[in-house]
Short mmCIF file of C-alpha atoms in Angstrom, two decimals:
data_model
loop_
_atom_site.label_atom_id
_atom_site.label_comp_id
_atom_site.label_asym_id
_atom_site.label_seq_id
_atom_site.Cartn_x
_atom_site.Cartn_y
_atom_site.Cartn_z
CA MET U 1 0.00 0.00 0.00
CA ARG U 2 2.82 2.31 0.90
CA ALA U 3 4.52 1.49 -2.35
CA VAL U 4 1.39 2.38 -4.30
CA PHE U 5 1.02 5.64 -2.40
CA GLY U 6 4.65 6.54 -3.04
CA LEU U 7 4.25 5.78 -6.72
CA VAL U 8 1.16 7.96 -6.94
CA LEU U 9 3.00 10.73 -5.12
CA LEU U 10 5.91 10.56 -7.52
CA ILE U 11 3.58 10.60 -10.51
CA GLY U 12 1.73 13.62 -9.08
CA MET U 13 4.96 15.51 -8.45
CA GLY U 14 6.09 14.73 -11.98
CA LEU U 15 2.84 15.95 -13.44
CA ALA U 16 3.02 19.11 -11.33
CA GLY U 17 6.57 19.79 -12.44
CA PHE U 18 5.63 19.22 -16.06
CA ALA U 19 2.67 21.58 -15.65
CA VAL U 20 4.90 24.25 -14.13
CA TYR U 21 7.41 23.83 -16.97
CA THR U 22 4.64 24.02 -19.56
CA VAL U 23 3.11 27.15 -18.01
CA LYS U 24 6.54 28.83 -17.74
CA GLY U 25 7.23 28.05 -21.39
CA TYR U 26 3.85 29.48 -22.35
CA PHE U 27 4.46 32.73 -20.44
CA ASP U 28 7.99 33.04 -21.86
CA SER U 29 6.55 32.59 -25.35
CA GLN U 30 3.92 35.23 -24.66
CA GLU U 31 6.51 37.68 -23.38
CA ARG U 32 8.63 37.16 -26.49
CA ARG U 33 5.58 37.67 -28.68
CA ILE U 34 4.62 40.86 -26.83
CA ALA U 35 8.18 42.18 -27.15
CA GLN U 36 8.11 41.47 -30.89
CA GLU U 37 4.79 43.27 -31.27
CA ARG U 38 6.13 46.27 -29.38
CA ALA U 39 9.23 46.38 -31.58
CA ARG U 40 7.05 46.11 -34.70
CA ALA U 41 4.77 48.86 -33.43
CA ALA U 42 7.76 51.11 -32.78
CA GLN U 43 8.78 50.74 -36.42
CA ILE U 44 5.39 51.75 -37.76
CA VAL U 45 5.40 55.41 -38.88
CA GLU U 46 2.33 57.36 -37.88
CA THR U 47 0.70 59.05 -40.88
CA VAL U 48 -1.88 61.78 -41.42
CA ASP U 49 -4.00 62.85 -44.39
CA VAL U 50 -2.77 65.83 -46.44
CA TYR U 51 -3.83 67.23 -49.82
CA SER U 52 -1.75 66.51 -52.92
CA PRO U 53 -2.22 67.21 -56.66
CA THR U 54 -3.90 64.61 -58.84
CA ARG U 55 -1.76 65.78 -61.78
CA ALA U 56 1.45 67.69 -62.40
CA LEU U 57 0.85 71.41 -61.87
CA THR U 58 2.96 74.35 -62.97
CA TYR U 59 3.00 78.12 -62.53
CA GLY U 60 -0.28 79.79 -63.38
CA ASP U 61 -2.49 76.68 -63.22
CA LEU U 62 -5.75 76.96 -61.31
CA LEU U 63 -6.02 74.66 -58.28
CA THR U 64 -9.59 73.33 -58.21
CA PRO U 65 -11.24 70.55 -56.17
CA GLU U 66 -10.74 68.21 -59.16
CA ASP U 67 -6.97 68.75 -58.94
CA VAL U 68 -6.50 67.60 -55.32
CA GLN U 69 -6.61 64.34 -53.41
CA LEU U 70 -5.86 63.13 -49.88
CA ILE U 71 -2.70 61.07 -49.38
CA LYS U 72 -1.01 59.53 -46.35
CA TYR U 73 2.11 61.38 -45.17
CA ALA U 74 4.48 60.74 -42.25
CA LYS U 75 3.31 62.88 -39.34
CA ASP U 76 6.82 63.56 -38.04
CA TYR U 77 7.99 64.86 -41.44
CA LEU U 78 5.12 67.12 -42.47
CA PRO U 79 6.26 70.18 -44.46
CA GLU U 80 5.21 73.55 -43.13
CA GLY U 81 1.95 74.91 -44.50
CA VAL U 82 0.23 71.67 -45.61
CA PHE U 83 -3.55 71.47 -46.03
CA GLN U 84 -5.34 68.67 -44.16
CA THR U 85 -8.99 69.61 -44.57
CA GLU U 86 -11.22 70.87 -47.34
CA GLU U 87 -11.94 74.01 -45.32
CA GLU U 88 -8.20 74.79 -45.15
CA ILE U 89 -7.46 74.45 -48.85
CA PHE U 90 -10.72 76.04 -50.07
CA PRO U 91 -11.82 78.32 -47.21
CA ASP U 92 -13.99 80.49 -49.47
CA GLY U 93 -15.81 77.57 -51.03
CA LEU U 94 -15.09 74.99 -53.70
CA GLU U 95 -15.92 77.47 -56.47
CA VAL U 96 -13.05 79.83 -55.46
CA PRO U 97 -9.77 78.28 -56.71
CA ARG U 98 -6.20 79.10 -55.88
CA VAL U 99 -3.40 79.80 -58.39
CA VAL U 100 -0.26 77.65 -58.49
CA THR U 101 2.94 79.65 -57.98
CA LEU U 102 5.48 76.79 -57.87
CA PRO U 103 5.48 73.53 -59.87
CA MET U 104 4.17 70.43 -58.05
CA ASP U 105 4.05 66.72 -58.91
CA ILE U 106 1.53 64.02 -58.06
CA ASN U 107 1.77 62.80 -54.43
CA GLU U 108 3.69 65.92 -53.43
CA PRO U 109 2.08 67.75 -50.48
CA ILE U 110 0.46 71.04 -51.43
CA THR U 111 1.81 73.81 -49.19
CA SER U 112 0.78 77.42 -48.73
CA ASN U 113 3.98 78.78 -50.33
CA LYS U 114 3.17 76.96 -53.60
CA VAL U 115 -0.28 78.48 -54.13
CA THR U 116 -1.88 81.90 -53.81
CA GLU U 117 -4.67 82.87 -51.50
CA PRO U 118 -8.14 81.84 -52.75
CA GLY U 119 -9.43 84.15 -55.48
CA ALA U 120 -6.04 85.81 -56.12
CA PRO U 121 -5.48 87.15 -59.66
CA ARG U 122 -3.88 84.82 -62.16
CA GLY U 123 -0.53 86.11 -63.40
CA ILE U 124 2.70 87.82 -62.36
CA THR U 125 0.92 90.14 -59.95
CA ALA U 126 -0.01 87.15 -57.80
CA LEU U 127 3.69 86.31 -57.32
CA LEU U 128 5.04 89.71 -56.33
CA GLU U 129 5.66 90.52 -52.70
CA PRO U 130 4.41 93.91 -51.44
CA GLY U 131 6.61 96.76 -52.69
CA MET U 132 8.36 94.63 -55.31
CA ARG U 133 8.30 94.82 -59.12
CA ALA U 134 8.70 92.33 -61.98
CA TYR U 135 11.61 92.74 -64.40
CA PRO U 136 11.53 90.54 -67.54
CA LEU U 137 14.97 89.51 -68.71
CA PRO U 138 15.80 90.00 -72.40
CA ALA U 139 15.81 86.84 -74.51
CA ASN U 140 19.52 86.96 -75.33
CA LEU U 141 20.35 87.13 -71.63
CA THR U 142 18.54 83.92 -70.64
CA GLN U 143 19.30 81.80 -73.67
CA ALA U 144 22.21 79.90 -72.14
CA PHE U 145 20.30 78.84 -68.99
CA ALA U 146 16.70 79.00 -70.24
CA GLU U 147 15.86 75.33 -69.65
CA GLU U 148 17.75 75.13 -66.34
CA LEU U 149 16.31 78.08 -64.42
CA ARG U 150 13.37 77.57 -62.08
CA PRO U 151 11.24 79.85 -59.87
CA THR U 152 12.96 80.71 -56.54
CA ASP U 153 16.39 80.29 -58.19
CA ARG U 154 18.71 83.26 -57.70
CA VAL U 155 21.10 84.92 -60.17
CA ASP U 156 23.93 87.45 -60.17
CA ILE U 157 23.80 90.15 -62.85
CA TYR U 158 26.84 91.78 -64.50
CA TRP U 159 27.09 94.86 -66.70
CA SER U 160 29.61 95.40 -69.50
CA GLY U 161 30.15 98.72 -71.21
CA ARG U 162 32.57 101.56 -71.87
CA LEU U 163 33.78 103.63 -68.97
CA GLY U 164 36.39 106.27 -69.65
CA GLN U 165 38.84 104.99 -72.24
CA GLY U 166 38.08 101.23 -72.03
CA GLU U 167 35.49 98.47 -71.74
CA THR U 168 34.61 97.49 -68.16
CA THR U 169 32.62 94.64 -66.61
CA SER U 170 31.12 95.05 -63.13
CA ILE U 171 28.71 93.09 -60.94
CA ILE U 172 25.67 95.25 -60.28
CA MET U 173 23.23 92.91 -58.46
CA THR U 174 23.58 89.69 -56.50
CA GLY U 175 21.12 87.01 -55.44
CA VAL U 176 18.16 88.35 -57.42
CA GLU U 177 15.18 85.97 -57.17
CA ILE U 178 13.42 84.48 -60.18
CA ILE U 179 9.65 84.45 -59.64
CA SER U 180 8.49 83.08 -62.98
CA VAL U 181 9.81 80.88 -65.77
CA ASP U 182 7.53 80.28 -68.74
CA GLN U 183 8.64 76.84 -69.91
CA GLU U 184 6.77 77.20 -73.21
CA ALA U 185 8.69 80.40 -74.00
CA THR U 186 12.13 79.07 -73.09
CA GLY U 187 14.52 77.18 -75.32
CA ARG U 188 16.27 78.72 -78.25
CA ARG U 189 14.62 82.09 -77.76
CA GLY U 190 15.56 82.14 -74.07
CA ALA U 191 12.54 84.21 -73.06
CA GLY U 192 10.11 83.86 -70.19
CA VAL U 193 12.29 84.57 -67.13
CA VAL U 194 11.06 87.25 -64.73
CA LEU U 195 12.93 88.66 -61.72
CA GLN U 196 11.50 90.16 -58.55
CA VAL U 197 13.24 93.48 -57.81
CA THR U 198 12.68 96.70 -55.93
CA PRO U 199 11.62 99.83 -57.89
CA GLU U 200 15.16 101.20 -57.48
CA GLU U 201 16.66 97.97 -58.85
CA PHE U 202 14.23 98.05 -61.76
CA ALA U 203 15.44 101.55 -62.70
CA ALA U 204 19.07 100.47 -62.32
CA LEU U 205 18.60 97.43 -64.56
CA ALA U 206 16.82 99.47 -67.22
CA ALA U 207 19.58 102.10 -67.21
CA ALA U 208 22.32 99.45 -67.31
CA GLN U 209 20.63 97.64 -70.19
CA ASN U 210 20.40 100.86 -72.21
CA ALA U 211 24.02 101.84 -71.50
CA GLY U 212 25.67 98.48 -72.17
CA ASN U 213 25.19 94.72 -72.08
CA LEU U 214 23.83 92.58 -69.24
CA SER U 215 24.82 89.00 -68.44
CA LEU U 216 23.81 86.63 -65.64
CA THR U 217 25.06 83.58 -63.79
CA PRO U 218 22.96 81.32 -61.53
CA VAL U 219 23.71 81.21 -57.80
CA GLY U 220 24.05 77.77 -56.23
CA THR U 221 21.32 76.52 -53.90
CA GLY U 222 22.19 77.46 -50.33
CA ASP U 223 25.08 79.68 -51.44
CA ASP U 224 25.10 82.70 -49.12
CA THR U 225 28.44 84.09 -50.28
CA ILE U 226 28.39 87.89 -50.40
CA VAL U 227 29.77 89.08 -53.74
CA SER U 228 30.42 92.78 -54.31
CA ASP U 229 32.85 95.31 -55.75
CA ILE U 230 33.84 93.15 -58.74
CA GLN U 231 35.07 95.32 -61.60
CA THR U 232 37.56 94.43 -64.29
CA ASN U 233 38.64 95.32 -67.83
CA ILE U 234 40.67 93.68 -70.58
CA ASN U 235 43.94 95.13 -69.30
CA ASP U 236 43.33 93.56 -65.87
CA VAL U 237 42.44 90.21 -67.46
CA LEU U 238 45.55 90.14 -69.66
CA GLY U 239 47.81 91.70 -67.05
CA ILE U 240 48.63 94.70 -69.21
CA GLU U 241 49.85 97.68 -67.24
CA ALA U 242 48.80 101.11 -68.42
CA PRO U 243 51.71 103.14 -69.83
CA VAL U 244 53.18 105.67 -67.41
CA VAL U 245 52.82 109.19 -68.75
CA VAL U 246 55.71 111.44 -67.73
CA GLU U 247 54.75 115.07 -67.75
CA ALA U 248 57.27 117.46 -69.33
CA PRO U 249 58.68 120.06 -66.93
CA GLU U 250 57.31 123.53 -67.26
CA PRO U 251 59.67 125.82 -69.20
CA VAL U 252 61.66 128.18 -67.02
CA ALA U 253 61.31 131.76 -68.16
CA ALA U 254 64.62 133.43 -69.00
CA PRO U 255 65.51 136.37 -66.74
CA LYS U 256 64.50 139.72 -68.18
CA VAL U 257 67.42 141.88 -69.31
CA CYS U 258 67.04 145.63 -69.67
CA THR U 259 69.54 147.69 -71.65
CA ARG U 260 70.13 151.35 -72.44
CA THR U 261 71.86 152.67 -75.56
CA GLU U 262 74.00 155.76 -75.42
CA ARG U 263 75.70 157.62 -78.25
CA ARG U 264 79.05 159.20 -77.78
CA GLY U 265 79.88 160.99 -80.91
CA VAL U 266 79.91 158.44 -83.66
CA GLU U 267 80.14 155.56 -81.15
CA THR U 268 77.07 153.72 -79.85
CA ILE U 269 77.36 152.04 -76.45
CA THR U 270 74.77 149.57 -75.09
CA ARG U 271 74.74 149.14 -71.32
CA THR U 272 72.80 146.77 -69.06
CA VAL U 273 70.73 148.57 -66.52
CA PRO U 274 68.32 147.44 -63.78
CA CYS U 275 64.81 146.82 -65.08
CA PRO U 276 62.24 149.20 -63.73
CA GLU U 277 59.70 147.68 -61.36
CA VAL U 278 56.30 147.08 -62.94
CA GLN U 279 53.62 149.13 -61.28
CA GLN U 280 50.59 147.07 -60.23
#
């Protein structure tokens, strides 16, 4: 009887140990699974709905309800000025569109700096900041970079013309912003590039264009180098020194000699005498 009881006890202890081992394995498996889910959740990027174009848009296009759609965008990387609701993008109603001021592609968030206010006029006037003016660049000036320039790009402008006795080239404006590029007008003709300048700069550019030739060079993105006081001519480029002009000395006036002639009989005698002082 004791043997049977001992056997039953051993079997019960074995079953209890197995149960404890099984339960521990189950909880360990659950903990690993929970840790994996937490790690997976940490890798998931939270997104929000923002408005994006349904087609490629360029400067001057009207932004209507048919041109926008909601897309998912990472919440932590939202650009400034996005539109998340219909009331934000069309606050004056769906019938009042905005005007596109910067090109946008499909699935690119629409931001406030890429469109005008609702109902704004369509054209250059919608792009100008208060107090600024639009200066269209001549076709020959933009031909070399016509297909490369984009709105918000900046350029330096140089003037070449005759000053004094020689041709001179000087930088006259730096970091001037491009506000419009008409892609249909660019190419061989090089037209369609408009700068945003102050009224004083507009007058200076017009005067410089009439008095000589203008040329431009694009400024690199993020380049904040201050460029000024650049002026050169062909002699500086070739290292030719201007001839030194030696002025001739002023002639020295010969001293004034006064004489007096006297006759002594048939003989004539000329004598040097002091010159009389000139009365003022």
